[in-house]
Amino acid sequence: MNWLAHVHLSPPDVEFQLGNLLADVLRREPRGVMGPSFEAGRCCHAAIDRFTDTHPIVHRSKMRIIPSHRRYAGILVDMFYDHFLAKNWEQFHESTLRDFTRQFQAEATSRRHQLPEDGADLIEYLVREDRLYSYRKLDGIEAALQRMSLRLTARWKKTVRMQDAVAPVRLHGEEMEKDFLEFFPELMAYVASGEWWSARSARDAA
């Protein structure tokens, strides 16, 4: 799952939300005091990714990506699922998407000074571009994919254009949206069950 989903799947605790959001970004531990909620958020992120990556509905969505871009299917489905979450937000959260993203941005900004540079830079970018709220439209997803593609093009020394996968979803995205609407309640139930934390505790005790 992508950024919006990770924040949504967190309790209303900014440390947990930041841990869940930044788990794949941080190259070193945060400065200053971060409570146990931050580490719990990081564990939750990993559990969400494991659940998602092995789920048959998500596999079905990956096969809907146009063949020329299927090597990026994991990234693309994560991004499109964030769009479908934003589009159908009221089905999954009592706050509006606008209120939710504004509150998270304000609270995350207040904790930027405790984060390593890579995490602080991501928060600054998300707030400056209003990125999470932008996912409600496919234009926002396209812009994010274009930015990502430019980074990968520079890294791999060959042209990457993941944004080209958006056009087919504009025309025929209904089936992938149905996949998301079937999958996301299962993911929410899994996170709410605490099963992922029980498994982590059992591993630590072994």
Coordinates of C-alpha atoms in Angstrom, one line a residue:
M1 CA 0.0 0.0 0.0
N2 CA 1.0 3.6 -0.5
W3 CA 1.2 6.7 1.8
L4 CA -2.4 7.5 2.2
A5 CA -3.4 4.0 3.1
H6 CA -0.6 3.7 5.7
V7 CA -1.7 6.8 7.4
H8 CA -5.4 5.9 7.2
L9 CA -4.7 2.4 8.7
S10 CA -3.0 4.0 11.8
P11 CA -4.8 5.1 15.0
P12 CA -5.1 8.9 15.5
D13 CA -1.6 9.1 17.0
V14 CA 1.0 11.0 15.0
E15 CA 4.0 9.0 16.2
F16 CA 2.3 5.8 15.0
Q17 CA 1.2 7.4 11.7
L18 CA 4.8 8.6 11.1
G19 CA 6.2 5.2 11.8
N20 CA 3.7 3.6 9.5
L21 CA 4.3 6.2 6.8
L22 CA 8.1 6.4 6.9
A23 CA 9.1 2.8 7.5
D24 CA 10.5 2.4 4.0
V25 CA 12.1 5.8 3.9
L26 CA 14.2 6.2 7.0
R27 CA 17.8 5.1 6.7
R28 CA 18.6 5.7 10.4
E29 CA 16.7 6.1 13.6
P30 CA 14.9 9.4 14.5
R31 CA 16.6 12.0 16.6
G32 CA 15.2 12.9 20.0
V33 CA 12.4 11.1 21.7
M34 CA 10.0 9.0 19.7
G35 CA 7.8 6.8 21.8
P36 CA 6.9 3.1 21.4
S37 CA 4.0 4.2 19.1
F38 CA 6.6 5.0 16.4
E39 CA 8.1 1.5 16.4
A40 CA 4.6 0.0 16.5
G41 CA 3.8 2.0 13.4
R42 CA 6.9 0.7 11.6
C43 CA 5.8 -2.9 12.5
C44 CA 2.3 -2.2 11.3
H45 CA 3.7 -0.9 8.0
A46 CA 5.7 -4.2 7.4
A47 CA 2.6 -6.3 8.3
I48 CA 0.4 -4.3 5.9
D49 CA 2.9 -4.8 3.1
R50 CA 3.1 -8.6 3.8
F51 CA -0.6 -8.9 3.9
T52 CA -1.0 -6.9 0.7
D53 CA 1.8 -8.5 -1.3
T54 CA 0.5 -12.0 -0.8
H55 CA -3.2 -11.3 -1.3
P56 CA -4.9 -12.9 -4.4
I57 CA -7.1 -9.8 -5.0
V58 CA -4.0 -7.6 -5.2
H59 CA -2.4 -10.2 -7.6
R60 CA -5.5 -9.9 -9.7
S61 CA -5.1 -6.1 -9.8
K62 CA -1.5 -6.4 -10.8
M63 CA -2.5 -8.5 -13.8
R64 CA -4.8 -5.7 -14.9
I65 CA -1.8 -3.4 -15.4
I66 CA -0.9 -3.0 -19.1
P67 CA 1.7 -5.6 -20.1
S68 CA 4.3 -3.0 -21.0
H69 CA 4.3 -1.7 -17.4
R70 CA 3.7 -4.9 -15.5
R71 CA 7.2 -5.0 -14.2
Y72 CA 6.1 -1.9 -12.1
A73 CA 2.8 -3.5 -11.2
G74 CA 3.5 -3.5 -7.4
I75 CA 4.2 0.2 -7.4
L76 CA 1.3 1.0 -9.7
V77 CA -1.3 -0.9 -7.9
D78 CA -0.2 0.7 -4.6
M79 CA -0.7 4.1 -6.2
F80 CA -4.0 3.3 -7.8
Y81 CA -5.3 1.8 -4.6
D82 CA -4.5 5.1 -2.8
H83 CA -6.5 6.9 -5.5
F84 CA -9.5 4.5 -5.0
L85 CA -9.2 5.0 -1.2
A86 CA -9.3 8.8 -1.7
K87 CA -12.1 8.6 -4.2
N88 CA -14.2 6.4 -1.8
W89 CA -12.9 7.9 1.4
E90 CA -16.3 8.4 3.1
Q91 CA -16.9 4.6 3.0
F92 CA -13.8 4.1 5.2
H93 CA -13.4 7.1 7.5
E94 CA -15.7 9.4 9.5
S95 CA -13.7 12.5 8.7
T96 CA -13.6 14.1 5.3
L97 CA -10.4 13.5 3.3
R98 CA -9.7 17.2 3.4
D99 CA -10.0 17.4 7.2
F100 CA -8.0 14.2 7.7
T101 CA -5.1 15.2 5.5
R102 CA -4.9 18.7 6.9
Q103 CA -4.8 17.4 10.5
F104 CA -2.1 14.8 9.7
Q105 CA 0.0 17.4 7.8
A106 CA -0.2 19.8 10.7
E107 CA 0.7 17.2 13.3
A108 CA 3.5 15.7 11.1
T109 CA 5.0 19.1 10.5
S110 CA 5.2 19.7 14.2
R111 CA 7.4 16.6 14.6
R112 CA 9.6 17.1 11.6
H113 CA 12.5 18.3 13.8
Q114 CA 12.7 14.8 15.4
L115 CA 13.1 13.0 12.1
P116 CA 16.2 12.3 10.1
E117 CA 16.7 14.4 7.0
D118 CA 15.1 11.9 4.6
G119 CA 11.9 11.6 6.7
A120 CA 11.8 15.4 7.3
D121 CA 12.2 16.0 3.6
L122 CA 9.4 13.6 2.7
I123 CA 7.0 15.3 5.2
E124 CA 7.9 18.7 3.8
Y125 CA 7.2 17.5 0.3
L126 CA 3.9 15.9 1.2
V127 CA 2.7 19.1 2.8
R128 CA 4.1 21.5 0.2
E129 CA 2.4 19.5 -2.7
D130 CA -0.7 18.6 -0.6
R131 CA 0.2 15.1 -2.0
L132 CA -2.1 12.9 0.0
Y133 CA -5.2 15.0 -0.9
S134 CA -4.1 15.1 -4.5
Y135 CA -4.6 11.4 -4.8
R136 CA -8.4 11.9 -5.0
K137 CA -7.8 12.6 -8.7
L138 CA -5.9 10.5 -11.2
D139 CA -4.0 13.7 -12.2
G140 CA -2.5 13.6 -8.7
I141 CA -1.4 10.0 -9.2
E142 CA 0.0 10.8 -12.6
A143 CA 2.1 13.6 -11.2
A144 CA 3.4 11.4 -8.5
L145 CA 4.3 8.6 -10.9
Q146 CA 6.0 11.1 -13.2
R147 CA 8.2 12.4 -10.4
M148 CA 9.0 8.8 -9.4
S149 CA 9.8 7.9 -13.0
L150 CA 12.3 10.8 -13.3
R151 CA 14.2 9.6 -10.3
L152 CA 14.3 6.0 -11.6
T153 CA 15.4 7.3 -15.1
A154 CA 18.3 9.1 -13.5
R155 CA 19.2 6.1 -11.3
W156 CA 18.9 3.4 -14.0
K157 CA 20.2 5.4 -16.9
K158 CA 17.2 4.4 -19.1
T159 CA 13.8 6.0 -19.6
V160 CA 11.0 5.1 -17.2
R161 CA 7.5 6.4 -17.8
M162 CA 5.2 4.8 -15.2
Q163 CA 2.8 7.6 -15.7
D164 CA 1.8 6.1 -19.0
A165 CA -0.1 3.4 -17.1
V166 CA -2.6 5.9 -15.9
A167 CA -4.4 6.4 -19.2
P168 CA -5.8 2.8 -19.3
V169 CA -7.1 3.2 -15.8
R170 CA -8.9 6.4 -16.8
L171 CA -10.7 4.5 -19.4
H172 CA -11.2 1.1 -17.8
G173 CA -10.4 1.4 -14.1
E174 CA -13.7 0.1 -12.8
E175 CA -12.5 -3.5 -12.4
M176 CA -9.5 -2.5 -10.4
E177 CA -11.6 -0.2 -8.3
K178 CA -13.9 -3.2 -7.5
D179 CA -10.8 -5.1 -6.5
F180 CA -9.8 -2.4 -4.1
L181 CA -13.3 -2.1 -2.6
E182 CA -13.3 -5.9 -2.0
F183 CA -9.7 -5.9 -0.6
F184 CA -9.5 -2.9 1.6
P185 CA -12.1 -4.0 4.2
E186 CA -10.1 -7.2 4.6
L187 CA -6.9 -5.2 5.2
M188 CA -8.7 -2.9 7.7
A189 CA -10.0 -5.9 9.6
Y190 CA -6.5 -7.5 9.7
V191 CA -4.9 -4.4 11.0
A192 CA -7.7 -3.8 13.6
S193 CA -7.4 -7.4 14.8
G194 CA -3.9 -6.8 16.1
E195 CA -2.9 -10.2 14.8
W196 CA 0.2 -8.6 13.3
W197 CA 1.3 -7.3 16.7
S198 CA 0.7 -10.6 18.4
A199 CA 2.9 -12.3 15.8
R200 CA 5.7 -9.7 16.4
S201 CA 5.5 -10.2 20.1
A202 CA 5.7 -14.0 19.8
R203 CA 8.8 -13.6 17.6
D204 CA 10.4 -11.3 20.1
A205 CA 9.7 -13.7 22.9
A206 CA 11.1 -16.7 21.1

